[in-house]
Every structure is written in structure tokens, then in C-alpha cells.
């Protein structure tokens, strides 16, 4: 082929490309073939300390009857989408980071207060051009822990107290209040709650509804006595803000749970040391309620989003796992597993090794090598790479408890939520906990059993871990798309 023919061939290819482009059409063109418009996508990095649980299906609940424990077989098939899950329970160290963040936010707020010197550098109320913006704390401005002036010292010391008995300086737990807002996407998405009445009912044989939907939303404030007042307001739908719920939660763990959970036992050292002593940093946090665990998940989300800037809005929030997600993850998606491992025993027959931290015998807590909780990750993980899904501490789920919860939920990403109002009967404030703990016998750490606790209770044997919905294809889906290779 000579030079001229090469040029002609190139021109032919270019013209053909132009003709094809015109035929298929493009964004903003007058017409052509429909080829679709691509959307923005991103590859979500592995969140720190989490493992990916691929979407899957299994039969949750008790698969075979157990007459010894009066258990009937009630398994049912469910499917869950992929999600990230903490490979271990949330530790004292991680939860302490939350508590200290709350402490530091209070100090910064006071350093900006005229009553404590009014240093405007600690609170940003204008943009770089001097325009007013929503006030927010300046976390780039360091707290003057060393050599503070008189006003700064008063602001710092205001979050501490002197123990009247020992004289020790300690954090004032009563002030560690975290305020956050949650938009209820589920309620906002329901047809009955649409702002346009014409879109609430699609049946054209029926009249357009004229009644204003009644919306319940949670709100909270701190009164003049420093008490957290929570209210549930019911009113007619007015706009999107009716689905924005406000919560104020005291986030400090109840360290006295070690005494209150056990009568006539000398557990006072745990009260003083378990959360504060560095030797317990890698142990699971306990004494946290369901409400506190949710507050931690919200803070963890916002903490990450601040680091990501504008891109942070696309990050799925950290949250408590649903009961279905928890059980699927604990049993590694295997119907036959009643524990996170294969078999129906909590220790190996051939080697005598324990698979979890629990109570092996009556009065014998130490046969498994532990007395109370153990460091997270002490025992081998399950097939999904998750540690301590049985024993160590029981774990909160997001799911509300009712005797008929299985019949109320879908088999697709099943979840039953009930946000109890302050005036609701106490029995309506029960949430499901799973996995059993260091104080439970082998039967009670089974992964297929449901237990519950009141959402405001703080126990020495209940902790939690977080999940995040996975954005993108599951690994199994990719393998199929590539021909199974």
C-alpha cells in the first residue's frame, strides 16, 4: 500500500467513525440510535479494619429441632446484599476516640465562647470571602493543652471534675453528650408520605387523598438543668425536614455495669479500670447501650466524611448490622452451621482447643483461658474472616424485637425497625442482640439463636460492631461475568 492509499484509508476510517457517531447519537444531539448515558462510578476502597461479606442467601434460624432446649425448627430462606463488616468488635480504644472527640468538641465550643475568652479561631462562621455560613468548629486549630492562658485553662478544665473521695482529676462523664441528626430515608420514600397528594395513590378509580399525612419525628434538647429531653413530635407533613430526626446521647459507657450485672461479686476493679486502663485498650467496649452504639456509628460516618471532603457525601454510612446480616456473616452463609464454625461443639474434639470465649462449665469461666472478656481476635476467625462472632460479648443489631419478627419481615434484606417514642411501653424498646458472651454457656453463643435487650440498657457483656453497605458488584458476580475464571 502506497502513501496515498494509506491517507485515503485513514480518511475513510475517520468518515466512517463520524457517520457512526451521527447514527448512534450523543448527549445533546438531535437524534439517532439510543445508546444510553453512563453514570459516574467509583471503586470503594476497603474500609479500615473491615472485611467484605458478599451478597448471598441462606436459611436463618434454627435448622433442626433441639428437644433438650425446647427449640423448634423455624429456619427460613433470606437473601442479603453485600456489606462491609468490622472484623472485630469495637474496642475500648476505638470507642474512647469517640468519647475524646466529644470532649474536644465541647472544649472548642467553649474556647470560642466569649465567656471563655471568645477566640473566634475555634469556630468558623464565614467563608474565605467573608460570607456567612453555617457555623462549625475549626478542627485545624489545636487546643492549647500546654501553657494555656487563664480563659483557655477554664475552658479545658470545665469538662473535668475532681473526684470528691479520691481527689483525682477525671473526665466529667455527664457532659459527654453527642448531638446528631438522621434523615429517615425509608419513611420519606413511602408513597403515603409523598408531598404531592396525586402521587400517593396510583389507582385512578379513587379520589386524590386530601388528608395531610401525619409524621412522627424524634427531637431532643438539653434543658436549663442540663438534662437531655427527648420528644417524639407528631404533626402534619410539611416538607422534607419532617423526616429529619435529632438525637442527643450521652456517650460515656456505664462502667458500673460490672457491679450492677452481678450481685454479691467483687467486680469493683473493672469499674475503675476496664474502660480507662491502657491494658484493656484492645478489649471490646461494654456498658454501651443500643442508643450509644448508633451514636458511635453516626460519628464514625461523619468523621470519615470530613476527611474525604466533598466526595464524602457518596460514602455509605456506618451502621449497626441488621439481624439477618449478622447471622449470615456469623454462620459464613452455611445453612448447616449453628456456630461460626463447623460442628455443634464450642471446642475441638481432637485438640481440646476452644473456638470462643464463653463459660465452659458452671462456675468455671477460666477453662477457655479467659475470665471475663478477651482481647478481640484472640480466637480463630470464621470462614468470612470475622473474629468473635460467638462469645466474648453479645452484639447489638439494628433490628427491633417482637415475638413475630420473622413473619413481619421480607425475605429480601429483611429488617424490622421500630423507633420507640419516649412514651411507648418499655417492652416496645427491645432490640435484638446476637452471639452470646463470655458469661454464657455454649448453647447461648449459637449463631442461630435470637436474644434481646432494652435499647437503653448498658451491660458488661454487650458490645457491638459496625457494617457499611457495599457499593458495587459482589466478587462472585464478577467471577460469573468473566466466565467463572
Short mmCIF file of C-alpha atoms in Angstrom, two decimals:
data_model
loop_
_atom_site.label_atom_id
_atom_site.label_comp_id
_atom_site.label_asym_id
_atom_site.label_seq_id
_atom_site.Cartn_x
_atom_site.Cartn_y
_atom_site.Cartn_z
CA UNK A 1 0.00 0.00 0.00
CA UNK A 2 1.45 3.38 -1.04
CA UNK A 3 1.40 6.56 0.95
CA UNK A 4 -1.64 7.96 -0.90
CA UNK A 5 -3.73 4.86 -0.27
CA UNK A 6 -2.74 4.95 3.40
CA UNK A 7 -4.04 8.51 3.67
CA UNK A 8 -7.27 7.54 1.90
CA UNK A 9 -7.79 4.59 4.21
CA UNK A 10 -7.30 6.82 7.23
CA UNK A 11 -9.80 9.32 5.86
CA UNK A 12 -12.28 6.53 5.16
CA UNK A 13 -11.97 5.28 8.73
CA UNK A 14 -12.44 8.82 10.07
CA UNK A 15 -15.52 9.43 7.93
CA UNK A 16 -16.97 6.07 8.96
CA UNK A 17 -16.44 6.99 12.61
CA UNK A 18 -18.19 10.33 12.07
CA UNK A 19 -21.12 8.66 10.31
CA UNK A 20 -21.41 6.08 13.10
CA UNK A 21 -21.35 8.84 15.68
CA UNK A 22 -24.15 10.67 13.93
CA UNK A 23 -26.19 7.50 13.57
CA UNK A 24 -25.94 6.45 17.17
CA UNK A 25 -26.44 9.92 18.54
CA UNK A 26 -24.76 11.55 21.53
CA UNK A 27 -25.66 13.57 24.57
CA UNK A 28 -27.41 16.73 23.38
CA UNK A 29 -27.74 15.60 19.74
CA UNK A 30 -30.95 16.00 17.75
CA UNK A 31 -31.46 12.27 17.23
CA UNK A 32 -30.04 8.88 16.41
CA UNK A 33 -29.88 5.42 17.97
CA UNK A 34 -30.34 5.17 21.74
CA UNK A 35 -27.03 4.12 23.28
CA UNK A 36 -27.55 5.11 26.90
CA UNK A 37 -25.89 7.64 29.14
CA UNK A 38 -23.21 6.43 31.51
CA UNK A 39 -23.21 7.34 35.17
CA UNK A 40 -20.41 8.24 37.49
CA UNK A 41 -18.99 5.23 39.28
CA UNK A 42 -16.18 4.69 41.72
CA UNK A 43 -14.29 1.86 43.29
CA UNK A 44 -14.83 1.85 47.05
CA UNK A 45 -11.61 1.15 48.95
CA UNK A 46 -11.61 -1.37 51.76
CA UNK A 47 -12.67 0.42 54.94
CA UNK A 48 -10.09 0.17 57.71
CA UNK A 49 -10.49 -2.95 59.84
CA UNK A 50 -13.40 -4.33 57.81
CA UNK A 51 -13.94 -7.37 55.62
CA UNK A 52 -16.26 -7.66 52.64
CA UNK A 53 -19.21 -10.00 53.02
CA UNK A 54 -20.50 -10.82 49.55
CA UNK A 55 -24.22 -10.90 48.86
CA UNK A 56 -25.73 -14.29 49.48
CA UNK A 57 -28.61 -16.41 50.66
CA UNK A 58 -29.12 -18.88 53.48
CA UNK A 59 -31.71 -20.37 55.83
CA UNK A 60 -31.58 -18.31 59.01
CA UNK A 61 -32.87 -19.51 62.35
CA UNK A 62 -32.84 -22.97 63.90
CA UNK A 63 -32.50 -25.58 61.14
CA UNK A 64 -33.25 -28.65 63.22
CA UNK A 65 -35.27 -29.15 66.42
CA UNK A 66 -33.49 -29.39 69.75
CA UNK A 67 -35.67 -31.07 72.36
CA UNK A 68 -33.12 -30.53 75.12
CA UNK A 69 -33.59 -26.76 74.81
CA UNK A 70 -37.21 -26.88 73.58
CA UNK A 71 -36.26 -25.40 70.21
CA UNK A 72 -38.42 -26.00 67.16
CA UNK A 73 -37.03 -25.84 63.64
CA UNK A 74 -38.08 -22.44 62.27
CA UNK A 75 -35.48 -21.68 59.59
CA UNK A 76 -36.49 -19.60 56.59
CA UNK A 77 -34.64 -18.57 53.48
CA UNK A 78 -33.42 -14.99 53.13
CA UNK A 79 -31.04 -13.06 50.88
CA UNK A 80 -28.84 -10.09 51.79
CA UNK A 81 -26.82 -7.67 49.71
CA UNK A 82 -23.08 -7.31 50.14
CA UNK A 83 -21.71 -5.29 53.04
CA UNK A 84 -18.51 -4.47 54.87
CA UNK A 85 -18.29 -5.64 58.48
CA UNK A 86 -15.82 -4.91 61.27
CA UNK A 87 -13.58 -7.92 61.58
CA UNK A 88 -13.62 -7.50 65.38
CA UNK A 89 -15.92 -5.95 67.92
CA UNK A 90 -15.43 -2.24 68.61
CA UNK A 91 -12.67 -1.94 71.18
CA UNK A 92 -12.26 0.34 74.17
CA UNK A 93 -9.58 2.22 72.24
CA UNK A 94 -11.85 2.94 69.26
CA UNK A 95 -14.79 3.94 71.42
CA UNK A 96 -12.51 6.09 73.56
CA UNK A 97 -11.56 8.00 70.41
CA UNK A 98 -15.27 8.85 70.07
CA UNK A 99 -15.53 9.98 73.70
CA UNK A 100 -12.42 12.15 73.37
CA UNK A 101 -13.75 13.70 70.15
CA UNK A 102 -16.91 14.69 72.03
CA UNK A 103 -14.75 16.10 74.84
CA UNK A 104 -12.64 18.11 72.39
CA UNK A 105 -15.69 19.45 70.57
CA UNK A 106 -17.08 20.77 73.85
CA UNK A 107 -13.75 22.40 74.67
CA UNK A 108 -13.54 24.04 71.23
CA UNK A 109 -17.09 25.31 71.53
CA UNK A 110 -16.22 26.91 74.87
CA UNK A 111 -12.93 28.35 73.66
CA UNK A 112 -14.97 30.23 71.04
CA UNK A 113 -17.49 31.36 73.67
CA UNK A 114 -16.99 34.96 74.90
CA UNK A 115 -17.39 33.65 78.45
CA UNK A 116 -14.10 31.78 77.98
CA UNK A 117 -12.18 34.39 76.01
CA UNK A 118 -14.09 34.22 72.72
CA UNK A 119 -11.31 33.02 70.41
CA UNK A 120 -13.05 33.09 67.02
CA UNK A 121 -10.35 30.87 65.50
CA UNK A 122 -12.03 27.84 67.10
CA UNK A 123 -15.33 28.35 65.26
CA UNK A 124 -15.79 29.18 61.59
CA UNK A 125 -18.81 31.31 60.75
CA UNK A 126 -17.71 32.89 57.44
CA UNK A 127 -16.19 31.58 54.24
CA UNK A 128 -12.91 32.86 52.84
CA UNK A 129 -14.75 35.75 51.16
CA UNK A 130 -16.42 36.85 54.38
CA UNK A 131 -19.87 35.49 53.57
CA UNK A 132 -21.84 33.98 56.48
CA UNK A 133 -22.04 30.17 56.51
CA UNK A 134 -23.40 27.55 58.88
CA UNK A 135 -21.15 27.78 61.95
CA UNK A 136 -18.89 24.80 62.55
CA UNK A 137 -15.89 24.02 64.73
CA UNK A 138 -12.40 24.51 63.39
CA UNK A 139 -10.63 21.20 63.95
CA UNK A 140 -7.43 22.55 62.40
CA UNK A 141 -6.98 24.85 65.37
CA UNK A 142 -5.19 22.92 68.10
CA UNK A 143 -6.43 23.01 71.67
CA UNK A 144 -3.78 24.70 73.85
CA UNK A 145 -3.22 21.78 76.18
CA UNK A 146 0.19 23.15 77.14
CA UNK A 147 0.65 26.65 78.54
CA UNK A 148 -2.96 27.83 78.14
CA UNK A 149 -3.88 31.31 79.30
CA UNK A 150 -6.38 31.80 82.11
CA UNK A 151 -9.51 31.72 79.93
CA UNK A 152 -8.27 28.74 77.91
CA UNK A 153 -7.47 26.84 81.09
CA UNK A 154 -11.00 27.42 82.40
CA UNK A 155 -12.46 26.09 79.14
CA UNK A 156 -10.29 22.97 79.24
CA UNK A 157 -10.87 22.27 82.91
CA UNK A 158 -14.63 22.77 82.55
CA UNK A 159 -15.04 19.22 81.15
CA UNK A 160 -13.24 17.64 84.10
CA UNK A 161 -14.22 17.10 87.70
CA UNK A 162 -12.41 16.36 90.93
CA UNK A 163 -13.47 13.09 92.50
CA UNK A 164 -14.77 14.10 95.96
CA UNK A 165 -13.49 10.88 97.53
CA UNK A 166 -10.10 10.29 95.92
CA UNK A 167 -9.34 13.83 94.82
CA UNK A 168 -8.37 12.55 91.37
CA UNK A 169 -8.99 14.66 88.26
CA UNK A 170 -11.32 12.79 85.91
CA UNK A 171 -13.47 13.41 82.87
CA UNK A 172 -16.97 14.61 83.73
CA UNK A 173 -18.97 11.84 82.07
CA UNK A 174 -22.27 13.71 82.46
CA UNK A 175 -21.12 16.32 79.92
CA UNK A 176 -20.15 13.87 77.18
CA UNK A 177 -23.26 14.46 75.09
CA UNK A 178 -23.26 13.93 71.31
CA UNK A 179 -25.89 15.59 69.13
CA UNK A 180 -26.63 14.26 65.68
CA UNK A 181 -29.32 14.20 63.02
CA UNK A 182 -30.56 11.28 60.93
CA UNK A 183 -32.72 11.60 57.84
CA UNK A 184 -35.27 8.77 57.69
CA UNK A 185 -34.99 7.82 54.02
CA UNK A 186 -37.35 4.86 54.42
CA UNK A 187 -40.28 6.92 55.72
CA UNK A 188 -39.61 9.70 53.23
CA UNK A 189 -39.71 7.21 50.34
CA UNK A 190 -43.10 5.72 51.21
CA UNK A 191 -45.88 6.65 48.80
CA UNK A 192 -48.24 7.62 51.60
CA UNK A 193 -45.76 10.31 52.70
CA UNK A 194 -45.15 11.95 49.32
CA UNK A 195 -45.51 15.71 49.27
CA UNK A 196 -47.62 15.60 46.10
CA UNK A 197 -51.02 14.06 47.02
CA UNK A 198 -51.55 12.93 43.41
CA UNK A 199 -48.60 10.55 43.72
CA UNK A 200 -49.73 8.85 46.94
CA UNK A 201 -52.30 6.57 45.29
CA UNK A 202 -51.97 5.33 41.70
CA UNK A 203 -55.45 3.82 41.45
CA UNK A 204 -57.31 6.32 39.25
CA UNK A 205 -60.68 4.94 40.45
CA UNK A 206 -60.01 6.50 43.82
CA UNK A 207 -60.11 10.22 44.61
CA UNK A 208 -56.92 12.13 45.27
CA UNK A 209 -56.34 11.99 49.05
CA UNK A 210 -56.95 15.28 50.79
CA UNK A 211 -55.94 14.30 54.33
CA UNK A 212 -52.49 15.53 55.35
CA UNK A 213 -50.23 12.58 56.33
CA UNK A 214 -49.24 12.56 60.00
CA UNK A 215 -45.49 12.33 60.55
CA UNK A 216 -43.70 11.31 63.75
CA UNK A 217 -40.19 12.62 64.25
CA UNK A 218 -37.76 12.50 67.14
CA UNK A 219 -36.22 15.63 68.54
CA UNK A 220 -34.11 16.39 71.58
CA UNK A 221 -32.72 19.30 73.56
CA UNK A 222 -30.89 20.00 76.82
CA UNK A 223 -32.90 21.92 79.41
CA UNK A 224 -31.65 24.54 81.86
CA UNK A 225 -30.78 21.82 84.38
CA UNK A 226 -28.50 20.11 81.86
CA UNK A 227 -30.86 17.17 81.34
CA UNK A 228 -31.36 15.59 77.92
CA UNK A 229 -35.02 15.90 76.97
CA UNK A 230 -36.18 13.65 74.16
CA UNK A 231 -39.53 14.16 72.48
CA UNK A 232 -41.43 12.47 69.67
CA UNK A 233 -43.50 15.02 67.76
CA UNK A 234 -46.49 14.03 65.63
CA UNK A 235 -47.70 16.59 63.13
CA UNK A 236 -48.95 17.04 59.61
CA UNK A 237 -46.46 16.62 56.77
CA UNK A 238 -44.99 19.96 55.68
CA UNK A 239 -41.73 19.09 53.91
CA UNK A 240 -38.55 17.05 53.79
CA UNK A 241 -37.39 18.31 57.17
CA UNK A 242 -40.19 16.35 58.82
CA UNK A 243 -38.09 13.23 58.22
CA UNK A 244 -35.01 14.67 59.91
CA UNK A 245 -34.67 13.26 63.43
CA UNK A 246 -32.50 14.82 66.12
CA UNK A 247 -30.84 12.89 68.92
CA UNK A 248 -28.68 13.85 71.88
CA UNK A 249 -26.96 10.90 73.54
CA UNK A 250 -24.62 10.75 76.48
CA UNK A 251 -21.88 8.55 75.08
CA UNK A 252 -19.81 7.62 78.12
CA UNK A 253 -20.03 3.87 78.87
CA UNK A 254 -21.67 2.77 82.10
CA UNK A 255 -18.64 1.38 83.90
CA UNK A 256 -20.80 0.46 86.90
CA UNK A 257 -22.39 -2.32 84.83
CA UNK A 258 -19.72 -4.66 86.19
CA UNK A 259 -21.26 -4.28 89.65
CA UNK A 260 -24.92 -3.94 88.71
CA UNK A 261 -24.94 -7.04 86.48
CA UNK A 262 -23.62 -9.30 89.23
CA UNK A 263 -24.95 -9.37 92.77
CA UNK A 264 -22.57 -10.07 95.64
CA UNK A 265 -19.44 -10.13 93.48
CA UNK A 266 -16.24 -8.15 93.85
CA UNK A 267 -16.03 -6.54 90.41
CA UNK A 268 -15.05 -3.05 91.54
CA UNK A 269 -11.62 -3.15 89.82
CA UNK A 270 -13.37 -3.46 86.44
CA UNK A 271 -15.43 -0.38 87.26
CA UNK A 272 -12.26 1.65 87.74
CA UNK A 273 -10.03 0.11 85.09
CA UNK A 274 -11.81 -1.71 82.26
CA UNK A 275 -12.53 1.35 80.12
CA UNK A 276 -9.77 3.68 81.31
CA UNK A 277 -6.71 1.43 81.78
CA UNK A 278 -4.47 1.00 78.73
CA UNK A 279 -4.17 -2.71 79.39
CA UNK A 280 -7.77 -3.13 78.22
CA UNK A 281 -7.44 -0.99 75.06
CA UNK A 282 -7.85 -3.95 72.70
CA UNK A 283 -10.74 -5.49 74.61
CA UNK A 284 -14.34 -4.99 73.39
CA UNK A 285 -16.09 -1.94 74.78
CA UNK A 286 -19.03 -2.83 77.04
CA UNK A 287 -21.54 -0.85 79.05
CA UNK A 288 -22.81 0.82 75.86
CA UNK A 289 -26.49 0.91 75.03
CA UNK A 290 -28.09 0.43 71.62
CA UNK A 291 -28.58 4.19 71.52
CA UNK A 292 -24.88 4.83 72.21
CA UNK A 293 -23.84 2.30 69.57
CA UNK A 294 -25.95 4.13 66.99
CA UNK A 295 -24.41 7.44 68.02
CA UNK A 296 -20.92 5.95 67.53
CA UNK A 297 -21.86 4.72 64.04
CA UNK A 298 -23.11 8.19 63.08
CA UNK A 299 -19.96 9.85 64.43
CA UNK A 300 -17.77 7.34 62.61
CA UNK A 301 -19.53 8.20 59.35
CA UNK A 302 -19.15 11.94 59.80
CA UNK A 303 -15.55 11.54 60.93
CA UNK A 304 -14.73 9.78 57.65
CA UNK A 305 -16.74 12.18 55.50
CA UNK A 306 -14.90 15.19 56.90
CA UNK A 307 -11.61 13.65 55.80
CA UNK A 308 -12.94 12.96 52.29
CA UNK A 309 -14.34 16.46 51.74
CA UNK A 310 -16.99 16.80 49.02
CA UNK A 311 -16.57 13.16 47.97
CA UNK A 312 -17.63 12.06 51.43
CA UNK A 313 -21.29 12.54 50.59
CA UNK A 314 -21.14 9.38 48.45
CA UNK A 315 -19.92 7.19 51.31
CA UNK A 316 -22.47 4.74 52.66
CA UNK A 317 -22.97 5.34 56.39
CA UNK A 318 -21.63 3.10 59.11
CA UNK A 319 -24.49 1.46 60.98
CA UNK A 320 -25.38 -1.49 63.16
CA UNK A 321 -25.93 -4.71 61.22
CA UNK A 322 -29.44 -5.98 60.69
CA UNK A 323 -30.18 -9.25 62.42
CA UNK A 324 -30.17 -11.04 59.05
CA UNK A 325 -26.80 -9.56 58.08
CA UNK A 326 -25.33 -10.50 61.43
CA UNK A 327 -26.49 -14.12 61.28
CA UNK A 328 -25.46 -14.57 57.65
CA UNK A 329 -21.99 -13.22 58.46
CA UNK A 330 -21.62 -15.22 61.69
CA UNK A 331 -22.54 -18.53 60.08
CA UNK A 332 -20.44 -17.74 56.98
CA UNK A 333 -23.53 -18.27 54.85
CA UNK A 334 -23.63 -22.03 55.62
CA UNK A 335 -27.06 -23.44 56.46
CA UNK A 336 -25.67 -26.32 58.50
CA UNK A 337 -23.62 -24.10 60.83
CA UNK A 338 -25.22 -23.35 64.17
CA UNK A 339 -21.95 -21.66 65.26
CA UNK A 340 -19.41 -19.62 63.28
CA UNK A 341 -17.55 -22.90 62.79
CA UNK A 342 -18.45 -26.36 61.51
CA UNK A 343 -19.99 -28.71 64.08
CA UNK A 344 -22.13 -28.41 67.18
CA UNK A 345 -19.40 -28.07 69.82
CA UNK A 346 -17.57 -24.99 71.12
CA UNK A 347 -14.24 -26.78 71.39
CA UNK A 348 -12.26 -29.13 69.19
CA UNK A 349 -12.71 -32.83 69.99
CA UNK A 350 -9.25 -33.84 68.83
CA UNK A 351 -7.15 -30.97 70.20
CA UNK A 352 -9.29 -29.67 73.06
CA UNK A 353 -8.91 -26.09 71.73
CA UNK A 354 -11.70 -23.63 72.41
CA UNK A 355 -13.26 -21.81 69.48
CA UNK A 356 -14.61 -18.89 71.51
CA UNK A 357 -14.64 -17.10 74.84
CA UNK A 358 -17.63 -18.36 76.83
CA UNK A 359 -18.47 -20.11 80.13
CA UNK A 360 -17.42 -23.76 79.67
CA UNK A 361 -18.77 -25.11 82.95
CA UNK A 362 -20.87 -23.99 85.88
CA UNK A 363 -18.78 -21.59 87.91
CA UNK A 364 -15.76 -22.19 85.64
CA UNK A 365 -15.08 -19.19 83.47
CA UNK A 366 -11.36 -19.78 83.02
CA UNK A 367 -11.26 -23.18 81.33
CA UNK A 368 -11.17 -21.42 77.94
CA UNK A 369 -8.21 -19.30 79.08
CA UNK A 370 -10.22 -16.18 79.95
CA UNK A 371 -12.10 -14.88 82.97
CA UNK A 372 -14.17 -12.03 81.57
CA UNK A 373 -13.77 -10.60 78.06
CA UNK A 374 -10.70 -11.37 75.97
CA UNK A 375 -8.69 -9.27 73.56
CA UNK A 376 -10.53 -9.07 70.25
CA UNK A 377 -9.18 -11.55 67.73
CA UNK A 378 -7.85 -13.96 70.35
CA UNK A 379 -9.67 -16.92 68.79
CA UNK A 380 -9.60 -18.04 65.16
CA UNK A 381 -11.91 -16.24 62.69
CA UNK A 382 -14.74 -17.89 60.80
CA UNK A 383 -14.61 -18.56 57.06
CA UNK A 384 -15.52 -14.95 56.32
CA UNK A 385 -12.55 -13.66 58.33
CA UNK A 386 -14.66 -12.38 61.25
CA UNK A 387 -13.49 -12.74 64.84
CA UNK A 388 -15.54 -13.34 67.98
CA UNK A 389 -18.90 -13.78 66.25
CA UNK A 390 -19.63 -16.20 69.08
CA UNK A 391 -18.82 -15.35 72.68
CA UNK A 392 -16.63 -12.58 74.07
CA UNK A 393 -19.51 -10.06 74.05
CA UNK A 394 -23.04 -10.19 72.69
CA UNK A 395 -23.62 -7.66 69.92
CA UNK A 396 -26.36 -5.15 69.21
CA UNK A 397 -28.18 -5.31 65.90
CA UNK A 398 -30.37 -2.60 64.39
CA UNK A 399 -33.42 -4.88 64.43
CA UNK A 400 -36.28 -4.31 66.88
CA UNK A 401 -37.54 -7.33 68.76
CA UNK A 402 -41.04 -8.70 68.60
CA UNK A 403 -42.19 -12.28 69.01
CA UNK A 404 -43.34 -12.35 65.38
CA UNK A 405 -40.35 -10.55 63.86
CA UNK A 406 -39.74 -13.37 61.35
CA UNK A 407 -43.29 -13.08 59.98
CA UNK A 408 -43.13 -9.30 59.71
CA UNK A 409 -40.01 -9.06 57.56
CA UNK A 410 -39.31 -9.57 53.87
CA UNK A 411 -37.04 -12.36 52.68
CA UNK A 412 -35.01 -9.74 50.76
CA UNK A 413 -32.67 -7.79 53.05
CA UNK A 414 -35.06 -8.44 55.98
CA UNK A 415 -35.24 -5.77 58.65
CA UNK A 416 -37.78 -4.70 61.25
CA UNK A 417 -37.26 -1.25 62.70
CA UNK A 418 -39.30 0.40 65.36
CA UNK A 419 -38.12 3.74 66.69
CA UNK A 420 -39.85 3.76 70.04
CA UNK A 421 -41.20 7.06 71.29
CA UNK A 422 -40.39 8.20 74.81
CA UNK A 423 -43.96 7.47 75.94
CA UNK A 424 -44.11 3.99 74.39
CA UNK A 425 -44.37 0.96 76.72
CA UNK A 426 -40.96 -0.30 77.74
CA UNK A 427 -41.48 -3.67 76.01
CA UNK A 428 -41.53 -1.82 72.67
CA UNK A 429 -37.94 -0.67 73.25
CA UNK A 430 -36.39 -4.11 72.89
CA UNK A 431 -33.63 -4.67 70.32
CA UNK A 432 -32.13 -7.94 69.14
CA UNK A 433 -28.67 -8.93 70.35
CA UNK A 434 -26.78 -11.89 68.92
CA UNK A 435 -23.78 -14.11 69.54
CA UNK A 436 -23.71 -14.64 73.29
CA UNK A 437 -20.89 -13.56 75.57
CA UNK A 438 -18.12 -14.52 77.94
CA UNK A 439 -20.69 -15.23 80.69
CA UNK A 440 -22.87 -17.58 78.57
CA UNK A 441 -22.80 -21.36 78.28
CA UNK A 442 -22.05 -22.94 74.90
CA UNK A 443 -25.71 -23.18 73.88
CA UNK A 444 -26.28 -19.45 74.27
CA UNK A 445 -23.43 -18.46 71.94
CA UNK A 446 -25.07 -20.25 69.00
CA UNK A 447 -25.31 -18.06 65.90
CA UNK A 448 -28.84 -19.18 65.04
CA UNK A 449 -30.46 -18.02 68.29
CA UNK A 450 -32.21 -14.71 68.85
CA UNK A 451 -31.96 -12.79 72.13
CA UNK A 452 -32.94 -9.25 73.09
CA UNK A 453 -32.21 -6.38 75.45
CA UNK A 454 -33.78 -2.98 76.10
CA UNK A 455 -32.27 -0.27 73.91
CA UNK A 456 -31.23 1.94 76.84
CA UNK A 457 -29.65 -0.84 78.92
CA UNK A 458 -25.88 -0.95 79.37
CA UNK A 459 -24.43 -4.36 80.14
CA UNK A 460 -20.96 -5.67 80.95
CA UNK A 461 -21.48 -8.40 78.36
CA UNK A 462 -22.93 -6.47 75.38
CA UNK A 463 -20.85 -4.62 72.78
CA UNK A 464 -21.21 -4.09 69.04
CA UNK A 465 -19.57 -3.89 65.64
CA UNK A 466 -20.46 -1.80 62.58
CA UNK A 467 -21.29 -2.55 58.97
CA UNK A 468 -21.42 -0.50 55.76
CA UNK A 469 -23.41 -1.40 52.67
CA UNK A 470 -21.07 -2.38 49.85
CA UNK A 471 -21.37 -0.33 46.67
CA UNK A 472 -20.64 -2.29 43.50
CA UNK A 473 -20.67 -5.85 42.25
CA UNK A 474 -20.07 -8.75 44.58
CA UNK A 475 -16.92 -10.71 43.93
CA UNK A 476 -18.98 -13.74 42.95
CA UNK A 477 -20.85 -11.67 40.35
CA UNK A 478 -17.57 -10.59 38.77
CA UNK A 479 -16.40 -14.20 38.53
CA UNK A 480 -19.57 -15.19 36.68
CA UNK A 481 -19.24 -12.26 34.33
CA UNK A 482 -15.74 -13.45 33.48
CA UNK A 483 -16.89 -16.92 32.62
CA UNK A 484 -16.17 -18.35 36.08
CA UNK A 485 -12.43 -17.86 35.72
#
